[in-house]
Every structure is written in C-alpha cells, then in structure tokens.
XYZ file of C-alpha atoms in Angstrom:
761
model
C 40.628 145.638 -6.111
C 40.392 143.233 -9.054
C 43.300 141.991 -11.158
C 42.658 142.001 -15.351
C 44.855 138.712 -15.630
C 42.748 135.125 -15.696
C 41.525 134.842 -12.132
C 40.400 137.806 -10.000
C 42.232 138.268 -6.921
C 40.361 141.043 -4.683
C 40.603 141.903 -0.936
C 37.848 142.002 2.075
C 39.306 143.986 4.744
C 42.860 143.147 3.715
C 42.261 139.237 3.443
C 43.172 138.188 0.244
C 40.223 136.120 -1.772
C 40.884 134.662 -4.776
C 38.009 133.920 -7.359
C 38.295 131.183 -10.087
C 36.019 130.753 -13.132
C 33.560 127.738 -12.777
C 34.740 124.662 -14.591
C 31.909 122.628 -15.828
C 34.027 119.818 -16.824
C 34.995 118.529 -13.232
C 35.686 114.633 -13.967
C 39.121 113.293 -14.704
C 38.664 110.376 -17.256
C 42.281 109.494 -17.838
C 45.274 110.216 -20.141
C 43.105 107.566 -22.746
C 40.486 110.226 -23.217
C 43.003 113.428 -23.929
C 42.657 114.683 -20.535
C 45.797 116.396 -18.721
C 45.384 115.323 -14.925
C 46.648 118.867 -14.445
C 43.756 120.547 -15.331
C 42.139 118.897 -12.509
C 42.191 119.763 -8.802
C 42.552 116.378 -7.098
C 44.891 115.143 -9.424
C 47.291 118.201 -9.098
C 46.945 118.359 -5.277
C 48.361 114.512 -4.951
C 50.629 115.523 -7.623
C 52.215 117.985 -5.159
C 51.825 115.918 -2.161
C 54.029 113.385 -3.619
C 56.799 115.743 -4.869
C 56.973 117.373 -1.365
C 57.107 114.013 0.321
C 59.898 113.182 -2.021
C 61.943 116.490 -1.564
C 61.663 116.478 2.112
C 62.446 113.247 2.870
C 65.509 112.902 0.308
C 67.007 116.036 2.283
C 66.148 114.184 5.456
C 68.602 111.235 4.280
C 70.687 113.745 2.972
C 71.227 116.176 6.148
C 70.683 113.330 8.571
C 74.718 113.236 8.877
C 74.610 116.544 10.095
C 71.796 115.927 12.635
C 69.597 118.124 11.291
C 65.756 117.110 12.619
C 62.588 116.724 9.855
C 61.227 120.274 10.587
C 64.301 121.490 8.858
C 64.265 119.560 6.195
C 60.396 119.983 5.393
C 61.017 123.657 5.795
C 63.790 123.557 3.364
C 61.651 121.485 1.231
C 59.023 124.052 0.776
C 61.657 126.709 0.010
C 62.978 124.725 -2.655
C 59.355 124.259 -3.916
C 58.948 128.014 -3.577
C 58.803 130.761 -6.050
C 62.372 131.428 -5.137
C 63.540 128.005 -6.589
C 61.766 125.275 -8.524
C 58.175 126.932 -8.060
C 59.769 129.932 -10.224
C 59.981 128.096 -13.033
C 56.920 129.168 -15.906
C 56.282 125.549 -16.675
C 56.245 123.951 -12.928
C 53.860 127.442 -11.582
C 51.666 127.087 -14.364
C 50.989 123.122 -13.378
C 51.061 123.003 -9.585
C 50.246 126.284 -8.254
C 47.250 127.194 -9.792
C 45.109 129.174 -7.783
C 42.391 126.403 -7.868
C 44.540 123.963 -6.610
C 46.227 126.477 -3.895
C 43.452 127.457 -2.267
C 42.926 123.502 -1.642
C 45.982 123.010 -0.632
C 45.811 125.629 1.820
C 42.868 124.492 2.851
C 43.828 121.248 3.656
C 46.953 122.320 5.365
C 44.679 124.342 7.919
C 43.203 121.411 8.738
C 46.101 119.550 9.429
C 47.376 122.576 11.785
C 43.954 122.093 13.636
C 44.374 118.121 14.175
C 48.262 119.061 15.551
C 47.214 121.563 17.862
C 44.527 118.942 19.007
C 47.418 116.295 19.440
C 49.308 118.560 21.144
C 46.695 118.837 23.746
C 46.148 115.629 23.579
C 49.839 114.985 24.710
C 50.176 117.258 27.550
C 49.875 116.983 31.477
C 48.286 119.722 32.660
C 49.009 118.091 36.103
C 52.578 117.845 35.824
C 53.086 121.639 36.293
C 51.943 121.909 39.797
C 53.952 118.574 40.613
C 57.294 119.697 38.565
C 60.266 119.748 40.959
C 61.117 123.334 41.618
C 64.098 123.360 39.282
C 61.710 123.144 35.938
C 59.660 125.737 37.831
C 62.639 128.311 37.902
C 64.069 127.378 34.357
C 60.683 127.377 32.968
C 59.523 131.111 34.454
C 63.057 132.523 34.286
C 63.912 131.411 30.778
C 60.907 132.594 29.294
C 60.509 136.131 31.257
C 64.365 136.902 30.479
C 63.575 136.033 26.527
C 60.513 138.175 27.108
C 62.568 141.076 28.721
C 65.349 141.352 25.896
C 62.604 140.590 23.153
C 60.438 143.255 24.222
C 62.642 145.801 25.209
C 64.350 145.186 21.428
C 60.819 145.856 19.541
C 59.010 148.594 21.664
C 62.560 150.839 21.222
C 62.930 150.011 17.701
C 59.062 149.911 16.411
C 59.295 152.746 14.602
C 62.015 150.829 12.374
C 60.172 148.091 12.137
C 57.727 148.616 9.416
C 56.886 145.056 8.355
C 54.875 144.739 12.106
C 51.406 146.001 10.308
C 48.993 145.637 13.081
C 49.922 147.538 16.055
C 47.951 147.885 19.546
C 48.272 144.856 21.673
C 49.658 142.578 18.307
C 52.824 144.403 19.372
C 53.105 143.000 23.230
C 52.331 139.301 21.301
C 55.321 139.421 18.977
C 58.105 139.737 22.002
C 55.564 136.963 23.816
C 55.531 134.439 20.733
C 59.571 134.950 20.235
C 60.492 133.823 24.206
C 58.199 130.688 23.966
C 59.442 126.923 23.702
C 56.705 124.709 22.748
C 56.512 121.108 24.619
C 55.654 119.026 21.350
C 58.764 120.733 19.500
C 61.128 119.975 22.458
C 59.840 116.414 22.693
C 60.077 115.277 19.206
C 63.627 116.895 18.918
C 64.544 114.833 21.587
C 62.912 111.846 20.329
C 65.378 112.101 17.163
C 68.490 112.725 19.199
C 67.273 109.654 21.706
C 67.315 112.520 25.043
C 63.997 112.031 25.478
C 64.596 109.491 28.903
C 67.806 111.583 30.387
C 67.074 113.504 33.175
C 68.007 116.769 31.143
C 65.736 115.659 28.611
C 62.834 115.326 30.984
C 63.954 118.821 32.685
C 63.751 120.577 29.404
C 60.285 119.141 28.409
C 58.597 119.918 31.842
C 59.786 123.444 31.478
C 58.816 123.529 28.128
C 55.555 122.650 28.830
C 55.509 125.461 31.101
C 56.080 127.699 28.717
C 52.912 125.737 26.540
C 50.620 126.833 29.137
C 51.905 130.430 29.622
C 51.349 130.762 25.808
C 47.526 129.499 26.163
C 47.072 131.591 28.427
C 47.631 134.774 26.321
C 46.236 133.199 23.584
C 43.098 132.919 25.476
C 43.374 136.386 26.453
C 43.657 137.520 22.640
C 39.819 137.134 22.607
C 39.195 140.245 24.381
C 42.274 142.105 22.824
C 41.069 141.428 19.139
C 37.502 143.137 19.879
C 36.683 146.792 19.333
C 35.432 148.009 22.014
C 35.051 147.035 25.796
C 31.608 145.370 25.635
C 32.425 143.236 22.352
C 36.025 141.869 24.994
C 33.550 141.371 27.546
C 31.432 139.542 25.493
C 33.969 137.562 23.895
C 35.888 136.464 27.052
C 32.710 135.555 28.423
C 31.900 133.131 25.472
C 35.062 131.592 25.587
C 34.970 131.025 29.600
C 31.703 129.276 28.923
C 33.704 127.272 25.659
C 36.057 126.228 28.066
C 33.680 125.254 31.128
C 31.818 123.289 28.734
C 34.721 121.399 27.057
C 36.084 120.360 31.107
C 32.753 119.495 32.136
C 30.620 118.228 29.391
C 33.122 116.699 27.126
C 35.113 115.473 29.840
C 33.169 113.958 31.287
C 31.197 112.190 28.595
C 34.899 110.845 27.553
C 35.345 109.588 31.239
C 31.784 107.993 30.848
C 33.202 105.832 27.575
C 36.514 105.037 29.146
C 34.577 103.372 32.095
C 32.046 101.484 29.480
C 34.646 100.480 27.422
C 36.517 96.690 28.632
C 40.190 97.036 29.400
C 41.839 95.522 26.707
C 39.388 95.957 24.223
C 39.486 99.343 21.669
C 37.181 102.145 21.999
C 34.282 101.915 19.658
C 34.840 103.355 16.143
C 31.702 105.709 16.359
C 33.698 107.762 19.286
C 36.638 107.882 17.343
C 34.791 109.622 14.591
C 32.642 111.741 16.933
C 36.086 113.181 18.378
C 37.499 113.637 14.967
C 34.617 115.689 13.948
C 34.497 117.073 17.649
C 37.923 118.658 16.547
C 36.523 120.758 13.622
C 33.185 121.947 15.346
C 35.569 123.236 18.206
C 37.678 125.251 15.463
C 34.465 126.923 14.499
C 32.841 127.625 17.787
C 36.229 129.192 18.936
C 36.747 131.345 15.449
C 32.804 131.992 16.052
C 33.335 133.637 19.327
C 36.325 135.662 17.811
C 38.972 133.755 19.192
C 41.504 132.126 16.903
C 40.294 128.557 15.298
C 43.520 126.934 16.972
C 42.233 127.229 20.784
C 39.335 124.983 20.289
C 41.018 122.058 18.973
C 43.744 122.860 22.107
C 40.752 123.034 24.559
C 39.610 119.376 23.367
C 42.636 117.570 23.318
C 43.308 118.820 26.507
C 40.283 117.862 28.162
C 40.502 114.160 26.927
C 40.913 111.759 29.838
C 43.786 110.079 28.444
C 45.499 113.215 27.965
C 46.007 114.083 31.513
C 45.720 110.603 33.275
C 49.594 109.522 32.936
C 50.602 111.126 36.063
C 54.237 112.415 34.944
C 55.133 113.184 38.354
C 58.347 111.352 38.630
C 59.231 113.158 35.531
C 61.532 115.273 37.534
C 61.539 113.553 40.737
C 65.460 112.578 40.576
C 66.790 115.796 39.423
C 69.391 117.460 41.080
C 69.647 120.702 42.269
C 73.062 121.278 41.022
C 73.709 121.217 37.646
C 77.195 121.399 35.380
C 77.864 124.230 33.595
C 77.771 121.793 30.522
C 74.699 120.418 31.418
C 73.424 124.145 31.799
C 74.711 124.808 27.998
C 73.115 121.985 26.979
C 69.693 122.823 28.374
C 69.489 126.125 26.610
C 70.198 124.825 23.532
C 67.607 122.379 23.713
C 64.960 125.148 24.989
C 65.671 127.196 21.847
C 64.131 124.162 19.291
C 61.729 125.916 17.217
C 59.420 123.760 14.948
C 55.747 123.566 13.603
C 54.010 125.116 16.126
C 55.627 128.419 15.579
C 55.302 128.080 11.805
C 51.284 127.877 12.400
C 51.178 130.857 14.967
C 53.398 132.566 11.908
C 51.444 131.686 9.244
C 48.166 132.822 11.520
C 50.242 136.513 11.222
C 50.574 136.899 7.697
C 47.228 135.523 6.888
C 45.166 137.747 9.159
C 47.967 140.683 7.604
C 49.384 141.354 10.933
C 52.655 141.549 9.343
C 54.058 141.873 5.657
C 55.505 138.951 3.411
C 59.037 140.494 4.294
C 59.057 140.164 7.979
C 57.145 136.552 7.603
C 60.252 135.760 5.278
C 62.668 136.717 7.939
C 60.657 135.111 10.917
C 60.744 131.734 8.945
C 64.292 131.773 8.196
C 65.180 132.788 11.780
C 63.643 129.957 12.901
C 65.124 127.642 10.485
C 68.360 129.050 11.020
C 68.524 128.653 14.935
C 67.103 125.273 14.561
C 69.595 123.982 12.255
C 72.517 125.460 14.442
C 71.422 124.412 17.944
C 70.584 120.404 16.799
C 73.919 119.738 15.864
C 75.221 121.094 19.266
C 73.008 119.410 20.916
C 74.179 116.091 19.500
C 77.850 116.778 19.823
C 77.259 118.046 23.739
C 75.473 115.052 24.686
C 77.329 112.026 22.919
C 79.294 111.662 26.448
C 78.711 108.188 27.809
C 78.012 109.622 31.665
C 74.616 111.485 30.067
C 72.873 108.846 32.335
C 74.215 110.883 35.462
C 74.523 114.378 35.577
C 75.421 114.719 39.034
C 77.739 112.173 39.982
C 80.639 111.428 38.185
C 81.490 107.825 39.749
C 79.139 105.314 39.732
C 79.927 102.824 42.425
C 80.658 98.875 41.656
C 77.843 97.479 42.843
C 77.557 93.180 41.640
C 76.513 90.423 43.945
C 80.570 89.341 44.754
C 80.702 92.688 46.547
C 77.314 92.421 48.010
C 77.355 92.070 52.009
C 75.731 89.277 53.299
C 73.297 90.410 55.623
C 72.114 93.048 53.862
C 68.615 93.609 51.882
C 69.187 91.752 48.333
C 67.269 94.201 46.006
C 66.504 93.269 42.269
C 65.238 94.963 39.224
C 62.714 92.999 37.584
C 61.457 93.750 33.643
C 58.141 92.543 32.440
C 56.914 92.891 29.199
C 54.166 90.225 30.066
C 52.209 88.156 31.525
C 54.258 85.248 29.714
C 57.503 85.761 31.975
C 55.633 86.708 34.983
C 55.631 82.932 36.891
C 59.524 82.244 35.636
C 60.296 85.558 37.560
C 58.493 84.859 40.894
C 60.135 81.606 40.911
C 63.211 82.858 40.585
C 62.544 84.914 43.161
C 61.365 82.387 45.720
C 64.568 80.853 45.086
C 66.927 83.760 45.415
C 66.537 82.910 49.292
C 64.317 85.758 51.203
C 65.324 85.301 55.016
C 65.230 87.964 57.589
C 68.758 88.950 57.692
C 68.854 89.508 54.023
C 65.257 90.289 52.817
C 64.392 90.626 48.909
C 63.387 94.401 47.631
C 61.930 93.818 44.132
C 61.650 96.690 41.712
C 59.022 95.702 39.365
C 58.901 97.298 36.035
C 55.921 97.277 33.777
C 57.195 98.504 30.409
C 55.033 99.787 27.580
C 55.793 101.173 24.382
C 55.352 104.765 24.249
C 52.113 105.408 21.905
C 50.355 108.863 21.942
C 51.896 110.679 24.207
C 55.017 112.992 24.013
C 56.911 112.760 26.547
C 58.174 108.933 28.471
C 57.045 108.347 32.081
C 58.293 106.171 34.706
C 55.522 106.358 37.556
C 55.127 104.177 40.661
C 51.883 102.082 40.326
C 49.097 102.667 42.671
C 45.754 101.353 43.383
C 43.676 104.482 42.173
C 44.322 103.539 38.896
C 42.424 100.214 39.135
C 39.372 102.146 40.146
C 39.751 104.528 37.239
C 40.483 101.639 35.150
C 42.929 103.369 33.346
C 45.994 100.597 33.264
C 48.504 101.139 30.423
C 47.840 97.378 29.336
C 45.055 94.619 29.583
C 47.788 92.571 31.786
C 48.970 95.503 33.889
C 46.840 94.713 36.892
C 47.021 90.976 36.641
C 50.670 90.845 36.479
C 51.175 93.500 39.671
C 48.708 91.331 41.517
C 50.699 88.189 40.739
C 53.806 89.684 42.023
C 52.067 91.196 45.266
C 50.103 88.155 45.883
C 53.687 86.142 46.181
C 55.120 88.545 48.407
C 51.855 87.799 51.034
C 52.391 84.351 50.547
C 56.444 83.856 49.896
C 58.394 81.676 52.831
C 60.488 84.548 53.869
C 60.590 88.207 53.805
C 59.805 89.951 50.152
C 58.674 93.485 49.419
C 57.061 94.325 45.933
C 57.513 97.733 44.332
C 55.686 97.592 41.187
C 56.519 100.562 38.663
C 54.968 101.762 35.223
C 56.987 102.415 32.239
C 55.862 103.972 29.345
C 58.610 105.100 26.416
C 59.985 104.123 23.070
C 62.163 100.978 23.197
C 65.063 102.593 21.834
C 65.546 104.541 24.978
C 63.988 102.546 27.695
C 66.739 101.522 28.819
C 68.122 104.655 30.141
C 65.191 104.679 32.953
C 65.804 101.522 33.722
C 69.367 102.296 34.617
C 69.010 105.472 35.897
C 66.094 103.561 38.366
C 69.191 100.448 39.487
C 71.689 103.510 40.043
C 69.165 105.258 41.961
C 68.534 102.490 44.266
C 71.669 101.216 44.366
C 70.583 97.832 42.885
C 73.088 95.178 42.173
C 71.113 92.998 39.846
C 68.630 93.288 36.895
C 66.539 90.573 35.951
C 65.275 90.769 31.858
C 63.166 88.356 30.245
C 63.941 87.459 27.181
C 61.598 86.425 24.378
C 61.562 83.152 22.879
C 58.303 83.746 20.874
C 58.295 84.530 17.383
C 54.622 85.094 16.683
C 55.767 88.965 17.186
C 59.116 89.193 15.354
C 58.784 93.093 15.093
C 58.238 93.655 18.994
C 60.789 90.943 19.455
C 63.623 92.372 17.993
C 62.614 95.933 19.825
C 62.607 93.631 22.938
C 66.388 92.133 22.120
C 67.848 95.548 21.353
C 66.642 96.466 24.646
C 68.233 94.333 26.450
C 71.309 94.802 24.601
C 71.196 98.484 25.540
C 70.386 97.797 29.527
C 73.809 95.306 29.196
C 75.793 97.835 27.921
C 74.909 100.845 29.923
C 73.787 99.327 33.319
C 75.782 100.296 36.329
C 75.473 96.670 37.929
C 74.923 92.637 37.221
C 72.676 91.642 34.143
C 70.893 88.400 33.879
C 68.848 87.548 30.926
C 65.915 84.931 31.794
C 65.549 82.352 28.742
C 61.739 80.908 30.120
C 61.469 77.484 28.693
C 57.789 76.839 31.109
C 60.036 75.571 33.718
C 57.987 74.066 37.114
C 54.795 75.154 35.820
C 52.561 73.344 38.506
C 55.194 74.471 41.046
C 53.769 76.052 43.965
C 55.029 77.941 47.052
C 53.539 75.244 49.520
C 55.592 72.355 47.725
C 58.511 74.650 46.056
C 61.520 72.521 44.819
C 64.008 74.049 42.461
C 67.011 72.342 40.980
C 69.686 74.761 39.616
C 72.915 74.318 37.987
C 76.166 76.364 37.440
C 78.501 76.211 34.675
C 81.661 77.764 35.349
C 84.445 77.992 33.415
C 85.944 81.388 35.120
C 85.702 85.081 34.497
C 83.839 87.915 36.020
C 80.110 86.912 34.475
C 80.866 83.296 35.424
C 81.483 84.670 38.869
C 78.157 86.681 39.314
C 76.483 83.574 38.732
C 78.173 81.386 41.039
C 77.657 83.998 43.511
C 73.997 84.235 42.871
C 73.853 80.352 43.206
C 76.178 80.704 46.586
C 72.885 83.034 47.919
C 70.275 80.536 46.610
C 72.245 77.607 48.189
C 71.520 78.775 51.739
C 68.188 77.882 50.885
C 69.346 73.743 51.747
C 65.373 72.904 51.904
C 64.117 73.765 48.833
C 66.626 74.332 46.543
C 69.559 72.303 45.010
C 72.478 73.448 43.576
C 74.785 71.628 41.474
C 78.054 73.430 40.138
C 79.924 71.685 37.242
C 83.387 73.531 36.612
C 85.349 73.240 33.591
C 88.939 73.732 33.706
C 90.563 74.183 30.461
C 94.183 73.054 30.116
C 96.213 75.528 27.416
C 100.025 74.660 26.445
C 101.350 78.377 26.849
C 102.735 79.416 23.729
C 105.946 81.142 23.305
C 104.323 84.158 21.413
C 102.023 84.329 24.333
C 102.571 87.815 26.000
C 103.667 88.402 29.788
C 100.490 90.496 30.081
C 98.170 88.202 28.859
C 99.866 85.735 31.353
C 99.182 87.983 33.974
C 95.875 88.687 33.284
C 95.036 84.866 32.978
C 96.534 84.650 36.309
C 94.934 87.471 38.074
C 91.600 86.131 36.613
C 92.221 82.849 38.149
C 92.652 84.426 41.748
C 89.745 85.769 41.805
C 87.672 82.660 40.358
C 89.208 80.583 43.309
C 87.907 83.188 46.010
C 84.614 82.550 44.688
C 84.999 79.390 44.701
C 86.224 78.474 48.077
C 83.286 80.789 49.407
C 80.976 78.252 47.657
C 82.534 75.178 49.072
C 83.243 76.532 52.329
C 79.685 77.594 52.975
C 78.719 73.954 51.613
C 80.376 71.872 53.630
C 78.261 68.995 54.324
C 75.526 70.233 52.536
C 73.372 67.562 51.105
C 71.867 69.601 48.384
C 74.705 71.428 46.871
C 76.879 69.371 44.547
C 80.366 70.193 43.312
C 81.732 68.802 39.916
C 85.058 69.420 38.188
C 85.881 68.078 34.557
C 89.209 68.988 32.597
C 89.265 69.606 28.973
C 91.537 70.468 26.386
C 90.013 72.815 24.358
C 86.704 74.450 23.582
C 85.082 71.763 21.316
C 85.598 69.636 24.199
C 83.788 72.361 26.627
C 80.908 72.361 24.345
C 80.771 68.455 24.309
C 80.803 68.605 27.849
C 77.775 71.016 28.347
C 75.644 68.859 26.030
C 76.374 65.897 27.630
C 74.922 67.109 30.822
C 72.011 64.690 32.818
C 69.711 65.395 35.130
C 66.517 67.029 35.996
C 67.289 70.685 36.461
C 64.804 73.655 36.577
C 67.463 76.294 35.547
C 71.024 76.572 33.898
C 73.062 79.508 35.111
C 76.107 80.597 33.272
C 78.159 83.578 32.510
C 77.708 85.658 29.069
C 81.524 85.908 28.421
C 84.154 83.634 29.320
C 87.429 84.434 31.848
C 90.720 85.587 29.665
C 91.844 81.990 29.378
C 88.682 80.610 27.388
C 88.955 83.662 25.051
C 92.501 82.835 24.352
C 91.345 79.938 23.187
C 89.297 81.029 20.283
C 85.590 81.996 22.418
C 85.739 85.070 20.379
C 86.053 83.774 16.891
C 83.094 80.940 17.861
C 80.779 84.360 18.629
C 80.401 84.250 14.772
C 78.376 81.359 15.104
C 75.864 82.980 17.792
C 72.477 83.854 17.102
C 71.645 85.695 19.792
C 74.993 87.830 21.021
C 73.231 88.865 24.395
C 73.402 85.581 25.410
C 76.958 85.014 24.572
C 78.248 81.962 23.220
C 77.392 79.011 26.121
C 74.020 81.044 26.833
C 72.525 81.005 22.873
C 73.666 76.925 23.166
C 71.571 76.513 26.278
C 68.470 78.335 25.111
C 68.319 75.986 21.841
C 65.875 73.277 22.005
C 68.607 70.647 21.914
C 70.052 71.069 25.063
C 67.757 68.991 27.626
C 65.061 68.497 25.073
C 64.785 72.256 25.258
C 62.741 72.345 28.733
C 65.322 73.854 31.076
C 65.482 77.644 31.825
C 68.684 79.431 31.583
C 69.903 82.749 33.314
C 72.726 84.555 31.551
C 74.878 86.423 34.055
C 76.887 89.279 33.138
C 79.026 91.308 35.335
C 79.113 95.285 35.646
C 80.721 96.156 32.350
C 83.179 98.477 33.734
C 84.174 96.500 35.903
C 85.249 93.874 33.162
C 87.077 96.751 31.521
C 89.297 97.687 34.890
C 89.702 93.759 35.119
C 91.317 93.834 31.793
C 92.902 96.896 31.485
C 93.138 98.399 34.614
C 95.999 98.891 37.191
C 96.786 96.246 39.518
C 95.709 98.720 42.476
C 91.999 98.391 41.201
C 92.749 94.510 41.255
C 94.049 94.472 44.918
C 91.009 96.432 45.450
C 88.124 94.088 44.232
C 90.239 90.966 45.816
C 90.180 92.673 49.184
C 86.247 93.067 48.592
C 85.931 89.501 47.848
C 88.258 88.248 51.033
C 86.175 90.635 53.033
C 82.801 88.960 51.682
C 84.247 85.249 52.304
C 85.070 85.887 55.451
C 81.553 86.685 56.659
C-alpha cells in the first residue's frame, strides 16, 4: 500500500519497504556553499551517532552511582531519542529521522549486530560445558527448565488474550524459550562492570549461562526447519544448515589452525587473514540467510569455529566450587542469572522486523527487559559488597604466616610472574629459601596476562600440550615456565614447580590469586615490583594489583623489588648475602622469620640482622591502651629475635647488630649508612606500634610507592647502596595485624603460644 505523503512506503508479505526519491545532488560541498549537512545522508548519520553517544554516556555518568550498567543507559538513551521524547519534536524528526538516513542507520545496526554475535561465538568455550562442575549443570538446566515451564504455562493458557503475538504455530513455543534464557556474554559483561567476574559465584553464573547459550543456539538451529511451509522444504533447509555447520567446523577451522601454526609465537597475525575473517562474517550471514535460517546463525558458527575462541580450556572455572551454597549466595546467583542485555534486544528486534509480534508487544518486552536489569543490577552490587565474597563456603580463614608455620613441613610459596625480567630474581630467592628434605619448597607459579578477547577469566594449570599446539598465552610464557622447571631439576634441594596461567582483568586479578593461596594453604605470596617506566600504563595496573593482593591476601605477602642482583650467579657457585632491617612489628617479624629459614643454609647464604631500637619518652598524655599494645608487640618481637639468636649460635654465616636511636630521623640516617655487599634487603612494610607513635604514619605522605611502605620505598630508590641492592618488603596477614591492634588479650596469648611452640622446635 502506498502513502500519499512524501516518500512512498509499501509492504510486501508484511515487511515494510521505504521508497525514497532519488537525489541527483549526492556530494556535500560544505556550509560555505550553502549546503545544509542534514540534507545529506552521511553527515546526518554522523550527527545521530554523536547525539546518541553523548546522551548514553551522560546517562551512564549520572546513573553510575546507582550501579546501572551501560546497557540500561544505552536503552534509555534510545528511548529519549525516540518518538516519545526528543524524536517527537517536529524539527528533530525532520532533521534526524528522514527515511533515507533511517534506512542506512538500520542497515548499520544490523551489521553491528552480526559482528556482535560473531564476538559472542569467539568468546565462548564450547568445551567448558562438558567439563563444568555438576553445580553448573544443575543450575543451568534446572533454572532454564523452571523458567520455561512457568512462561510456557502462562503463554499457552493466555494465548487468546495475547493478540500482539501475530505469528502462530511453532513460533509460539519460541517465545517462552527466548524469555527463559540467560546469555553468557550479557552475564560476563555485567559481572565485569560489578567486579564480580573472578569470584566463585561469578564463575558459576558464567558457566551456567554458557550452558543456556548452547541450548538457545541449538533451538535456533532447529528453527531453520520450523520456518518452512512443507516437510520437504524443512528437510532441505535442515540439510543445508548441517552442511554449513560441517563446512565451518572442518574447512574453516582447519584453515584457522594452519594460520596459527604458521604464525610465529609473539607475532601478530597477518592483516590479510584478519580482513578475510571480517569479510567471512558477512559471507556466513549471507549463507545462513540464504538457506532460510536467521542471518545471526552464520556469524555465531564462524566465531565458535575459530580456534582461539575455544583453546583456553576453562576447566578450572568451576573446579573449586562447593556443593553447598549459602542462602545469600543462592539469592545473589538467581539475580545474576536474570540480567538482560544486548542479545535479548537483538532477538526482539528480529521478531518485530519479521512481523512475528506487533509494536505494542515489542515495546512491552523491551521495557520489561530494561526494568528487570535496572532492578537486579543494584541489588547484586548491594549483596556482593561483603568482603567475604572471596570465600563463599568458609567463614573462618586460618592464620597463615611464616612465624606460625611449623619447621619440618613443606614450604609453599605462590610466585606471580608478569614478564621475563623478574624470573631470575625469583629463582634466586627460591634457592636462598633453603629447600631441604625435611622442608621442601613447593612453588605455585602463576604467569599473569591481561584479559583480552575472552569474556571469562581463567586460571588453568600449564601443560605441555599447549607447547605442541603453539597456543601460548604470551610470547614468553614457555620460556618463563621452562626456566623454573629447569631450576627445579638442578636445585641443590627438593623444589617442586606447579605452573599456572591466569588471564583476567587487572582490577579483579587479585581475587584469583588470593583464592588459590587460600585453597592451597600457602603462607607466602611473592609479587614482583615493576620499576620499569617504559610501560607506565601497565605498571599502574600492576601496582594496583599488588596493592589489592596486600589488602585481601589470606597470608603473608612479599613484594620483590628487583635491581638485577647476582646476574652472574649460578646454582653451582651459589652465594647470597641478606640483610634484615628489624624495628619490630608484625611485618618485621615476618621478614625475620623468613631470614631465619634462610640462615639454615649456612654454606651459601649469609644473613645479617640490623635491629634498630627506638628510645622514646613515655608522655603523660599517652594512653594506657597504647602502652599495653606497645608492650605486647615488644613481647612478640623478642620471641622471634630469640628464635633467630638461638638457631644461629656459633654460626659464622649469621651476624647480629643492634643500634639505639632517639627518633625516626635517626632511623633513616642509620639505614642510609648501611654499608656492605648485600644481594637482598628484607624489611617489613609497616612499623611496630611504638614506631608509629613516633611519626611513621605522618611520614607516609612523602612515600611514592605506598605498597612498599616508608622504609621499603626509601630502600627501593637509587640512593641506597647505589641502587644495586634488591628489596623484599614483607607484609603480615592483614587480619592478624588488626587482631594485634584491636583484638582481645586471648587472641594475643594464642599467638604468643604459637610462636613459643615454633621456637621450641
């Protein structure tokens, strides 16, 4: 049917088509020639994109305190620009919503949707479903079936009262199906915005959502047959779809494997291949549409077939999940599984474009999707603010420190490696840690990489199969792990290396590290400190990662500032000189306990302890509580000091020095005057109670690197020993420090008894 006003709009088989009068003047010459930019297609489309971006980003800034995701802001921006608000103004409608520009904009939106679905396939791991924990299977399937049962019952019983569903037949069954799904990319994006991606609950939700995705795409493939008029057409369409899928997963995937094998590790893929893949997305959309299916199915198949879309085995995403989930966690999980996003809107747009539903029903579905997400997302943020989200199944985290660790037990260390620069220093530190038969060293080596190109983070054990496939996560991954494995084979004592590969965003990477340390009962985490300023952006993320680990770690954390010590040192002629600067306090006690272990290796390691004693006058205004705390800290300090002295009686490789000073200024001058050839300086990050009473906290204002503490920051500078001595800054388990300062006397006595038992051994 034709409309008499302006452009002609007709309909063929229910699909609207806009006919636009041909304009011979297509080139925009500029405003200086009197041309209005809004009379031409391209400037108008650009103006519309700018307006949409400004409004949506402005809404995101305004609604961010309410924890609203970007999806909500984009939809609200579209509603504001729609005919109900700004789009209804005559001048705006005549300027930005002309039929020619609208059709071009709609075409660009469809192409964007094709590439969005392609990225969905790239980011999904099809092998995760078969190897996920039973919980993800139960939650994914039961949640889907329950939602499907409820929605199907409501729709089929009230179908006569739903005139908005124009298309009947098999499509009626697809309506409750679509309303029952939880899409994996939508959940992953929301969890990333809420900083919940690396939590156990977030990983369980993502694996369950991925199972929902496979169910949805399976039924979407079946829709190829259901859309046909006759059985013979359905058989032909289904056969064509199967041929297309086989071609994609055999021929296309085989070519992609060949390209990966031919590409040197660490080198980017040739631009020609990238262009071919991008063009292939459009080709697959055309092919799937040609056989009678939706154009979205082809890009999804192509994305799923790409080898890098499935090679990161996400087996361990759910390997640590408990069979029992608390009620609060179950509520939180149910809210996460109700998050909606872009893929739901793409599906709804496909319905309205194919005239399966009318505009009123489409509007209701979009508003309900928007409303659910607006309500659910803030609730998730409120329920997940608890610090115990790192451990959903354990209320009490045991005290794991070097002081409380029994002597003749396995010494477990978690080492994080970001690049090859810190490999030698970490290996040297491990060798100095005195691996012996009665107390071997087990090193959990975590090679970290930033999350790029994947929706879900992962922490997986490294295996040699990836070497054969040349699918390293970075160019140096193999060399880093080989170096540690070679060290374990050639070490003087028993050393075991358990390598892991972690891919996550820097702002949530610490959660996986802390969880691994908690699961494996690791008493010490070693983190490299980046002094290289060539990559300031990356260094800022790594420094924040170190600070996050210090804040949430369930054990002692050591930050290693590598100055390139002992570059020519070998395991055959190993010699190591360590000095510990001891002022007192939980952190310094951890440093001295670590040095005590090193001092057992008397043939190769020499340990010097410089104890600085602060003499202070107890002022009248000083509270009795402060005096008691200072006395308690001093008692704990003496226990560790006596253990070191008794252990090294008659040892020529250990040296003890004591210096008395009056104030913090003399402390700094004493440290600066340290002379001698040392490979490593060990110091605590925070001082004892008495040191803080003398102005330690005030001097922190002059510290550049807060994660190193006052003295650690000074030692890391180039002024100390010519900048050639590496520094290890130790921090005691944070909850332990809190207990010492504000806890009860009972907890203090327990810690004294623990240290006493350790000293007696």
